């Protein structure tokens, strides 16, 4: 049996810096793929793991926006061949038999496992993944540009679909997910209003350069009443703020996996059949649909490549909000 050697950046416990560590991989089993990683996006979920907002299974190699090539296949792995490019998203496996899975809601499976959270992910030279949960990536995107599509794009797409027929959409938090979903909305002739950190003039210019109708601070009011708002920033007080921006019957979609507490607010802000909902994880159907969409729409993905051994620097930059678009680690 072959053994494959590699290395990665490991989280030993919440609050610790990631440490470089040697890795060894046995021959893939069952439907597994051994993937040689060429790029892995740095997601806010990774930051929540490191900061202890989310309790990952430690020690763990984070990273769930993984792009690479198949280096070896298990005997039951279908859909990919040696050398094929492959994308590994957040959803790594489900039970397939529970009520949620059988109802097409595998994103809510209680037994689900997640890449870089409950199984080692892509902050590494290699990783293992179940071929049944991997995605084919459109050829129009290079490896670094493709990486953010695997979570920022996918979760953004699921959040965008929750806005249904909304024509005027506010986006709070114009980072990796925000700048991708804005382009999807604009391609469908929607109007997008970008809310950035107060004082972030570069963020405003970035949003306007993509075609947004307006860009301002999250402490400002949009110039028009909105049909819906999507919140990517993990800031609970933005929920009542967004509610006050939307029309009766409108929706506020909370797209993050973690958010600070939502403060009390007057019932009048919710009244008028306004609604609040969260987005949790993704399904494989989401992945296939979004990749098909990304193949049709030439999305401009703003990335900042960083060497893998500088993962801690990338996480610090993300924590500080000092990045336009997304950091992508390159082994």
mmCIF file of C-alpha atoms in Angstrom:
data_model
loop_
_atom_site.group_PDB
_atom_site.id
_atom_site.type_symbol
_atom_site.label_atom_id
_atom_site.label_comp_id
_atom_site.label_asym_id
_atom_site.label_seq_id
_atom_site.Cartn_x
_atom_site.Cartn_y
_atom_site.Cartn_z
ATOM 1 C CA UNK A 1 0.000 0.000 0.000
ATOM 2 C CA UNK A 2 1.313 3.424 -0.962
ATOM 3 C CA UNK A 3 1.795 6.148 1.623
ATOM 4 C CA UNK A 4 1.678 9.757 0.467
ATOM 5 C CA UNK A 5 3.590 12.381 2.402
ATOM 6 C CA UNK A 6 2.618 16.021 2.735
ATOM 7 C CA UNK A 7 2.278 18.875 5.182
ATOM 8 C CA UNK A 8 -0.339 21.262 6.451
ATOM 9 C CA UNK A 9 -1.239 24.011 8.920
ATOM 10 C CA UNK A 10 -2.894 22.474 11.999
ATOM 11 C CA UNK A 11 -5.114 23.989 14.674
ATOM 12 C CA UNK A 12 -4.395 22.277 18.002
ATOM 13 C CA UNK A 13 -6.921 24.189 20.111
ATOM 14 C CA UNK A 14 -9.111 27.274 19.889
ATOM 15 C CA UNK A 15 -7.178 30.507 20.222
ATOM 16 C CA UNK A 16 -3.888 28.967 19.104
ATOM 17 C CA UNK A 17 -1.906 29.918 16.033
ATOM 18 C CA UNK A 18 -1.852 27.307 13.274
ATOM 19 C CA UNK A 19 1.306 25.171 13.254
ATOM 20 C CA UNK A 20 3.054 23.597 10.291
ATOM 21 C CA UNK A 21 2.943 19.804 10.615
ATOM 22 C CA UNK A 22 3.954 16.789 8.543
ATOM 23 C CA UNK A 23 1.123 14.622 7.219
ATOM 24 C CA UNK A 24 0.944 11.072 5.882
ATOM 25 C CA UNK A 25 -1.932 9.673 3.829
ATOM 26 C CA UNK A 26 -2.707 6.024 3.181
ATOM 27 C CA UNK A 27 -4.151 4.854 -0.114
ATOM 28 C CA UNK A 28 -7.720 6.219 -0.463
ATOM 29 C CA UNK A 29 -10.487 3.841 0.586
ATOM 30 C CA UNK A 30 -14.061 3.431 -0.662
ATOM 31 C CA UNK A 31 -15.227 6.550 -2.490
ATOM 32 C CA UNK A 32 -12.328 8.695 -1.265
ATOM 33 C CA UNK A 33 -10.097 10.869 -3.404
ATOM 34 C CA UNK A 34 -6.600 11.890 -2.411
ATOM 35 C CA UNK A 35 -6.237 15.434 -3.696
ATOM 36 C CA UNK A 36 -3.053 17.382 -4.263
ATOM 37 C CA UNK A 37 -4.128 20.866 -3.211
ATOM 38 C CA UNK A 38 -3.339 23.757 -5.527
ATOM 39 C CA UNK A 39 -5.372 26.479 -3.748
ATOM 40 C CA UNK A 40 -7.585 26.812 -0.676
ATOM 41 C CA UNK A 41 -9.652 29.851 0.175
ATOM 42 C CA UNK A 42 -9.629 31.348 3.663
ATOM 43 C CA UNK A 43 -13.214 31.655 4.876
ATOM 44 C CA UNK A 44 -14.667 33.485 7.866
ATOM 45 C CA UNK A 45 -15.749 30.052 9.154
ATOM 46 C CA UNK A 46 -12.058 29.130 9.430
ATOM 47 C CA UNK A 47 -11.565 32.264 11.493
ATOM 48 C CA UNK A 48 -14.492 31.356 13.754
ATOM 49 C CA UNK A 49 -12.875 27.945 14.336
ATOM 50 C CA UNK A 50 -9.516 29.443 15.230
ATOM 51 C CA UNK A 51 -11.087 32.067 17.501
ATOM 52 C CA UNK A 52 -13.262 29.494 19.275
ATOM 53 C CA UNK A 53 -16.640 30.834 18.120
ATOM 54 C CA UNK A 54 -17.251 27.384 16.626
ATOM 55 C CA UNK A 55 -16.102 24.183 18.313
ATOM 56 C CA UNK A 56 -14.216 22.256 15.633
ATOM 57 C CA UNK A 57 -12.878 18.755 16.231
ATOM 58 C CA UNK A 58 -9.285 19.461 17.194
ATOM 59 C CA UNK A 59 -6.590 18.919 16.227
ATOM 60 C CA UNK A 60 -7.785 19.792 12.730
ATOM 61 C CA UNK A 61 -6.444 21.041 9.412
ATOM 62 C CA UNK A 62 -8.892 23.856 8.506
ATOM 63 C CA UNK A 63 -9.926 24.868 5.006
ATOM 64 C CA UNK A 64 -13.047 24.039 2.997
ATOM 65 C CA UNK A 65 -12.647 25.966 -0.255
ATOM 66 C CA UNK A 66 -10.264 23.431 -1.765
ATOM 67 C CA UNK A 67 -9.138 23.197 -5.384
ATOM 68 C CA UNK A 68 -6.711 20.507 -6.476
ATOM 69 C CA UNK A 69 -5.960 17.534 -8.675
ATOM 70 C CA UNK A 70 -6.783 13.899 -8.031
ATOM 71 C CA UNK A 71 -3.584 12.098 -6.999
ATOM 72 C CA UNK A 72 -5.178 8.742 -6.108
ATOM 73 C CA UNK A 73 -8.660 7.196 -6.008
ATOM 74 C CA UNK A 74 -10.448 4.701 -3.822
ATOM 75 C CA UNK A 75 -11.970 1.659 -5.553
ATOM 76 C CA UNK A 76 -15.507 3.096 -5.360
ATOM 77 C CA UNK A 77 -14.717 6.695 -6.294
ATOM 78 C CA UNK A 78 -16.764 7.728 -9.330
ATOM 79 C CA UNK A 79 -16.981 10.865 -11.439
ATOM 80 C CA UNK A 80 -13.290 11.784 -11.354
ATOM 81 C CA UNK A 81 -10.081 10.377 -12.802
ATOM 82 C CA UNK A 82 -6.398 10.726 -12.001
ATOM 83 C CA UNK A 83 -5.235 14.273 -12.660
ATOM 84 C CA UNK A 84 -8.753 15.723 -12.833
ATOM 85 C CA UNK A 85 -9.353 19.085 -11.227
ATOM 86 C CA UNK A 86 -11.736 18.844 -8.278
ATOM 87 C CA UNK A 87 -13.412 21.194 -5.830
ATOM 88 C CA UNK A 88 -13.988 20.243 -2.192
ATOM 89 C CA UNK A 89 -16.709 22.246 -0.407
ATOM 90 C CA UNK A 90 -17.814 22.557 3.234
ATOM 91 C CA UNK A 91 -20.265 19.626 3.145
ATOM 92 C CA UNK A 92 -18.115 16.502 3.362
ATOM 93 C CA UNK A 93 -20.674 13.781 4.107
ATOM 94 C CA UNK A 94 -24.186 13.002 5.348
ATOM 95 C CA UNK A 95 -26.027 9.942 6.611
ATOM 96 C CA UNK A 96 -28.414 9.810 3.639
ATOM 97 C CA UNK A 97 -31.154 8.148 5.697
ATOM 98 C CA UNK A 98 -32.489 10.726 8.163
ATOM 99 C CA UNK A 99 -35.678 12.746 7.686
ATOM 100 C CA UNK A 100 -33.717 15.796 6.540
ATOM 101 C CA UNK A 101 -31.654 13.886 3.975
ATOM 102 C CA UNK A 102 -34.697 12.087 2.584
ATOM 103 C CA UNK A 103 -36.528 15.418 2.266
ATOM 104 C CA UNK A 104 -33.731 16.956 0.197
ATOM 105 C CA UNK A 105 -32.368 18.962 3.120
ATOM 106 C CA UNK A 106 -29.055 17.177 3.590
ATOM 107 C CA UNK A 107 -27.566 20.514 4.656
ATOM 108 C CA UNK A 108 -29.479 20.008 7.939
ATOM 109 C CA UNK A 109 -28.416 16.376 8.532
ATOM 110 C CA UNK A 110 -27.539 15.955 12.222
ATOM 111 C CA UNK A 111 -24.852 13.421 11.295
ATOM 112 C CA UNK A 112 -23.230 15.609 8.618
ATOM 113 C CA UNK A 113 -19.466 16.025 8.563
ATOM 114 C CA UNK A 114 -17.730 19.134 7.300
ATOM 115 C CA UNK A 115 -14.436 19.740 5.529
ATOM 116 C CA UNK A 116 -11.855 21.428 7.726
ATOM 117 C CA UNK A 117 -14.154 21.188 10.743
ATOM 118 C CA UNK A 118 -14.866 17.539 11.486
ATOM 119 C CA UNK A 119 -12.432 16.090 8.942
ATOM 120 C CA UNK A 120 -9.109 17.549 7.832
ATOM 121 C CA UNK A 121 -9.357 20.167 5.113
ATOM 122 C CA UNK A 122 -7.323 22.054 2.573
ATOM 123 C CA UNK A 123 -4.827 24.193 4.511
ATOM 124 C CA UNK A 124 -2.381 21.523 3.372
ATOM 125 C CA UNK A 125 -0.473 20.106 0.442
ATOM 126 C CA UNK A 126 -2.934 17.193 0.217
ATOM 127 C CA UNK A 127 -6.326 16.221 1.596
ATOM 128 C CA UNK A 128 -8.810 13.370 1.437
ATOM 129 C CA UNK A 129 -12.397 13.905 0.326
ATOM 130 C CA UNK A 130 -15.425 11.807 -0.570
ATOM 131 C CA UNK A 131 -15.904 11.923 -4.347
ATOM 132 C CA UNK A 132 -19.697 11.918 -3.857
ATOM 133 C CA UNK A 133 -19.488 15.364 -2.247
ATOM 134 C CA UNK A 134 -16.880 16.898 -4.550
ATOM 135 C CA UNK A 135 -17.593 19.274 -7.413
ATOM 136 C CA UNK A 136 -16.437 19.837 -10.960
ATOM 137 C CA UNK A 137 -15.235 23.426 -11.439
ATOM 138 C CA UNK A 138 -15.817 25.464 -14.620
ATOM 139 C CA UNK A 139 -12.692 25.732 -16.745
ATOM 140 C CA UNK A 140 -13.027 29.526 -17.054
ATOM 141 C CA UNK A 141 -11.652 29.959 -13.495
ATOM 142 C CA UNK A 142 -8.025 29.434 -12.519
ATOM 143 C CA UNK A 143 -7.332 27.570 -9.291
ATOM 144 C CA UNK A 144 -7.089 30.639 -7.042
ATOM 145 C CA UNK A 145 -10.198 32.268 -8.496
ATOM 146 C CA UNK A 146 -12.140 29.020 -8.192
ATOM 147 C CA UNK A 147 -11.399 28.489 -4.490
ATOM 148 C CA UNK A 148 -13.795 31.139 -3.049
ATOM 149 C CA UNK A 149 -16.608 29.769 -5.208
ATOM 150 C CA UNK A 150 -16.647 26.656 -3.000
ATOM 151 C CA UNK A 151 -18.061 28.403 0.070
ATOM 152 C CA UNK A 152 -18.313 32.168 -0.372
ATOM 153 C CA UNK A 153 -19.964 31.547 -3.718
ATOM 154 C CA UNK A 154 -22.072 28.566 -2.698
ATOM 155 C CA UNK A 155 -23.387 30.010 0.571
ATOM 156 C CA UNK A 156 -23.906 33.357 -1.115
ATOM 157 C CA UNK A 157 -25.899 31.633 -3.845
ATOM 158 C CA UNK A 158 -28.086 29.791 -1.331
ATOM 159 C CA UNK A 159 -28.691 33.060 0.529
ATOM 160 C CA UNK A 160 -29.490 34.859 -2.717
ATOM 161 C CA UNK A 161 -32.051 32.222 -3.703
ATOM 162 C CA UNK A 162 -33.802 32.815 -0.363
ATOM 163 C CA UNK A 163 -34.543 36.396 -1.468
ATOM 164 C CA UNK A 164 -36.756 34.892 -4.198
ATOM 165 C CA UNK A 165 -38.262 37.631 -6.411
ATOM 166 C CA UNK A 166 -36.619 40.601 -4.682
ATOM 167 C CA UNK A 167 -35.407 43.188 -7.171
ATOM 168 C CA UNK A 168 -33.614 45.567 -4.787
ATOM 169 C CA UNK A 169 -31.223 43.706 -2.507
ATOM 170 C CA UNK A 170 -29.004 45.052 0.249
ATOM 171 C CA UNK A 171 -25.776 43.209 1.080
ATOM 172 C CA UNK A 172 -24.231 43.769 4.520
ATOM 173 C CA UNK A 173 -20.588 42.715 4.550
ATOM 174 C CA UNK A 174 -19.082 43.101 1.085
ATOM 175 C CA UNK A 175 -16.276 40.575 1.298
ATOM 176 C CA UNK A 176 -15.659 37.240 -0.390
ATOM 177 C CA UNK A 177 -19.309 36.146 -0.473
ATOM 178 C CA UNK A 178 -20.789 39.608 -0.947
ATOM 179 C CA UNK A 179 -18.820 40.505 -4.050
ATOM 180 C CA UNK A 180 -19.659 37.183 -5.719
ATOM 181 C CA UNK A 181 -23.385 37.158 -4.981
ATOM 182 C CA UNK A 182 -23.657 40.806 -6.044
ATOM 183 C CA UNK A 183 -22.481 39.808 -9.511
ATOM 184 C CA UNK A 184 -25.027 36.975 -9.656
ATOM 185 C CA UNK A 185 -27.811 39.393 -8.715
ATOM 186 C CA UNK A 186 -26.631 42.006 -11.200
ATOM 187 C CA UNK A 187 -26.542 39.415 -13.976
ATOM 188 C CA UNK A 188 -30.250 38.864 -13.327
ATOM 189 C CA UNK A 189 -30.987 42.599 -13.587
ATOM 190 C CA UNK A 190 -31.388 43.123 -9.838
ATOM 191 C CA UNK A 191 -30.265 46.313 -8.081
ATOM 192 C CA UNK A 192 -27.649 45.804 -5.373
ATOM 193 C CA UNK A 193 -26.978 48.128 -2.446
ATOM 194 C CA UNK A 194 -23.680 47.426 -0.663
ATOM 195 C CA UNK A 195 -23.176 48.115 3.040
ATOM 196 C CA UNK A 196 -19.522 48.120 4.124
ATOM 197 C CA UNK A 197 -17.722 48.904 7.375
ATOM 198 C CA UNK A 198 -18.237 52.572 8.302
ATOM 199 C CA UNK A 199 -15.396 54.582 6.841
ATOM 200 C CA UNK A 200 -14.305 51.895 4.368
ATOM 201 C CA UNK A 201 -13.925 54.074 1.291
ATOM 202 C CA UNK A 202 -12.005 51.389 -0.599
ATOM 203 C CA UNK A 203 -14.857 48.943 0.047
ATOM 204 C CA UNK A 204 -17.353 51.446 -1.352
ATOM 205 C CA UNK A 205 -15.281 51.952 -4.494
ATOM 206 C CA UNK A 206 -14.918 48.194 -4.925
ATOM 207 C CA UNK A 207 -18.687 47.642 -4.693
ATOM 208 C CA UNK A 208 -19.440 50.450 -7.139
ATOM 209 C CA UNK A 209 -16.822 49.116 -9.572
ATOM 210 C CA UNK A 210 -18.785 45.865 -9.780
ATOM 211 C CA UNK A 211 -21.982 47.691 -10.713
ATOM 212 C CA UNK A 212 -23.760 48.182 -7.395
ATOM 213 C CA UNK A 213 -26.349 50.967 -7.448
ATOM 214 C CA UNK A 214 -25.111 52.414 -4.150
ATOM 215 C CA UNK A 215 -22.462 51.761 -1.516
ATOM 216 C CA UNK A 216 -22.334 53.137 1.996
ATOM 217 C CA UNK A 217 -21.522 52.303 5.580
ATOM 218 C CA UNK A 218 -23.565 49.796 7.522
ATOM 219 C CA UNK A 219 -24.570 52.699 9.756
ATOM 220 C CA UNK A 220 -26.174 54.497 6.818
ATOM 221 C CA UNK A 221 -29.619 54.161 5.252
ATOM 222 C CA UNK A 222 -29.974 53.052 1.664
ATOM 223 C CA UNK A 223 -31.399 55.712 -0.660
ATOM 224 C CA UNK A 224 -34.334 53.428 -1.490
ATOM 225 C CA UNK A 225 -36.494 50.950 0.405
ATOM 226 C CA UNK A 226 -35.189 47.419 -0.208
ATOM 227 C CA UNK A 227 -37.048 44.219 -1.045
ATOM 228 C CA UNK A 228 -34.535 42.039 0.807
ATOM 229 C CA UNK A 229 -31.227 42.130 2.637
ATOM 230 C CA UNK A 230 -28.487 39.521 2.997
ATOM 231 C CA UNK A 231 -26.178 39.763 6.009
ATOM 232 C CA UNK A 232 -22.730 38.200 5.664
ATOM 233 C CA UNK A 233 -21.125 40.215 8.469
ATOM 234 C CA UNK A 234 -21.273 38.272 11.790
ATOM 235 C CA UNK A 235 -22.820 41.236 13.599
ATOM 236 C CA UNK A 236 -26.185 40.628 15.290
ATOM 237 C CA UNK A 237 -27.212 44.319 15.579
ATOM 238 C CA UNK A 238 -27.322 44.458 11.773
ATOM 239 C CA UNK A 239 -30.478 42.328 11.819
ATOM 240 C CA UNK A 240 -32.823 45.019 13.207
ATOM 241 C CA UNK A 241 -30.922 47.590 11.147
ATOM 242 C CA UNK A 242 -31.672 45.636 7.986
ATOM 243 C CA UNK A 243 -35.301 45.070 8.985
ATOM 244 C CA UNK A 244 -35.794 48.824 9.046
ATOM 245 C CA UNK A 245 -34.507 49.011 5.459
ATOM 246 C CA UNK A 246 -36.901 46.532 3.851
ATOM 247 C CA UNK A 247 -40.416 46.774 2.477
ATOM 248 C CA UNK A 248 -43.431 45.020 4.000
ATOM 249 C CA UNK A 249 -43.240 41.358 3.041
ATOM 250 C CA UNK A 250 -39.469 41.638 2.665
ATOM 251 C CA UNK A 251 -36.873 39.255 4.069
ATOM 252 C CA UNK A 252 -33.585 39.532 5.940
ATOM 253 C CA UNK A 253 -31.319 36.547 5.245
ATOM 254 C CA UNK A 254 -28.575 35.794 7.781
ATOM 255 C CA UNK A 255 -25.960 33.922 5.773
ATOM 256 C CA UNK A 256 -23.186 33.358 8.312
ATOM 257 C CA UNK A 257 -22.550 30.235 10.365
ATOM 258 C CA UNK A 258 -21.950 32.397 13.458
ATOM 259 C CA UNK A 259 -23.281 35.779 14.515
ATOM 260 C CA UNK A 260 -23.115 37.857 17.667
ATOM 261 C CA UNK A 261 -26.353 38.166 19.636
ATOM 262 C CA UNK A 262 -29.257 39.942 17.987
ATOM 263 C CA UNK A 263 -30.438 42.755 20.285
ATOM 264 C CA UNK A 264 -34.057 43.341 21.224
ATOM 265 C CA UNK A 265 -35.975 45.471 18.747
ATOM 266 C CA UNK A 266 -39.544 46.803 18.465
ATOM 267 C CA UNK A 267 -42.102 44.425 17.030
ATOM 268 C CA UNK A 268 -43.078 47.236 14.660
ATOM 269 C CA UNK A 269 -39.803 46.645 12.783
ATOM 270 C CA UNK A 270 -40.848 43.073 12.042
ATOM 271 C CA UNK A 271 -44.555 43.687 11.544
ATOM 272 C CA UNK A 272 -45.933 43.824 8.009
ATOM 273 C CA UNK A 273 -45.016 40.205 7.262
ATOM 274 C CA UNK A 274 -41.329 40.942 7.176
ATOM 275 C CA UNK A 275 -39.262 37.853 7.970
ATOM 276 C CA UNK A 276 -35.827 36.766 9.154
ATOM 277 C CA UNK A 277 -34.230 33.461 8.187
ATOM 278 C CA UNK A 278 -30.850 31.816 8.404
ATOM 279 C CA UNK A 279 -28.853 29.877 5.853
ATOM 280 C CA UNK A 280 -27.123 26.688 6.992
ATOM 281 C CA UNK A 281 -24.493 24.824 5.007
ATOM 282 C CA UNK A 282 -25.284 23.676 1.465
ATOM 283 C CA UNK A 283 -26.576 20.696 -0.468
ATOM 284 C CA UNK A 284 -24.912 18.919 -3.358
ATOM 285 C CA UNK A 285 -27.739 20.216 -5.540
ATOM 286 C CA UNK A 286 -26.727 23.755 -4.547
ATOM 287 C CA UNK A 287 -23.184 22.969 -5.603
ATOM 288 C CA UNK A 288 -24.141 21.636 -9.023
ATOM 289 C CA UNK A 289 -26.552 24.503 -9.697
ATOM 290 C CA UNK A 290 -24.101 27.194 -8.665
ATOM 291 C CA UNK A 291 -21.203 25.750 -10.672
ATOM 292 C CA UNK A 292 -23.445 25.635 -13.742
ATOM 293 C CA UNK A 293 -24.360 29.273 -13.095
ATOM 294 C CA UNK A 294 -20.712 30.237 -12.604
ATOM 295 C CA UNK A 295 -19.940 28.602 -15.938
ATOM 296 C CA UNK A 296 -22.497 30.843 -17.670
ATOM 297 C CA UNK A 297 -21.622 34.078 -15.835
ATOM 298 C CA UNK A 298 -17.993 35.271 -16.014
ATOM 299 C CA UNK A 299 -17.688 36.136 -12.316
ATOM 300 C CA UNK A 300 -14.791 38.406 -11.385
ATOM 301 C CA UNK A 301 -13.421 36.818 -8.221
ATOM 302 C CA UNK A 302 -11.130 39.123 -6.270
ATOM 303 C CA UNK A 303 -8.389 37.045 -4.628
ATOM 304 C CA UNK A 304 -5.213 37.669 -2.658
ATOM 305 C CA UNK A 305 -2.883 34.642 -2.976
ATOM 306 C CA UNK A 306 -0.775 33.907 0.110
ATOM 307 C CA UNK A 307 1.758 31.085 0.658
ATOM 308 C CA UNK A 308 0.336 28.277 2.782
ATOM 309 C CA UNK A 309 2.868 28.830 5.553
ATOM 310 C CA UNK A 310 1.455 32.366 5.933
ATOM 311 C CA UNK A 311 -2.009 31.072 6.898
ATOM 312 C CA UNK A 312 -1.884 32.865 10.256
ATOM 313 C CA UNK A 313 -1.173 36.152 8.482
ATOM 314 C CA UNK A 314 -4.196 35.615 6.223
ATOM 315 C CA UNK A 315 -6.437 34.866 9.208
ATOM 316 C CA UNK A 316 -5.229 38.016 10.963
ATOM 317 C CA UNK A 317 -5.956 40.073 7.868
ATOM 318 C CA UNK A 318 -9.436 38.612 7.599
ATOM 319 C CA UNK A 319 -10.047 39.306 11.291
ATOM 320 C CA UNK A 320 -9.061 42.936 10.762
ATOM 321 C CA UNK A 321 -11.133 43.300 7.611
ATOM 322 C CA UNK A 322 -7.962 44.168 5.707
ATOM 323 C CA UNK A 323 -8.746 42.313 2.479
ATOM 324 C CA UNK A 324 -10.679 43.102 -0.664
ATOM 325 C CA UNK A 325 -12.295 39.886 -1.851
ATOM 326 C CA UNK A 326 -10.717 36.721 -0.442
ATOM 327 C CA UNK A 327 -7.398 35.362 0.774
ATOM 328 C CA UNK A 328 -6.358 32.142 -0.966
ATOM 329 C CA UNK A 329 -3.600 29.891 0.390
ATOM 330 C CA UNK A 330 -1.256 28.336 -2.132
ATOM 331 C CA UNK A 331 0.906 25.357 -1.027
#
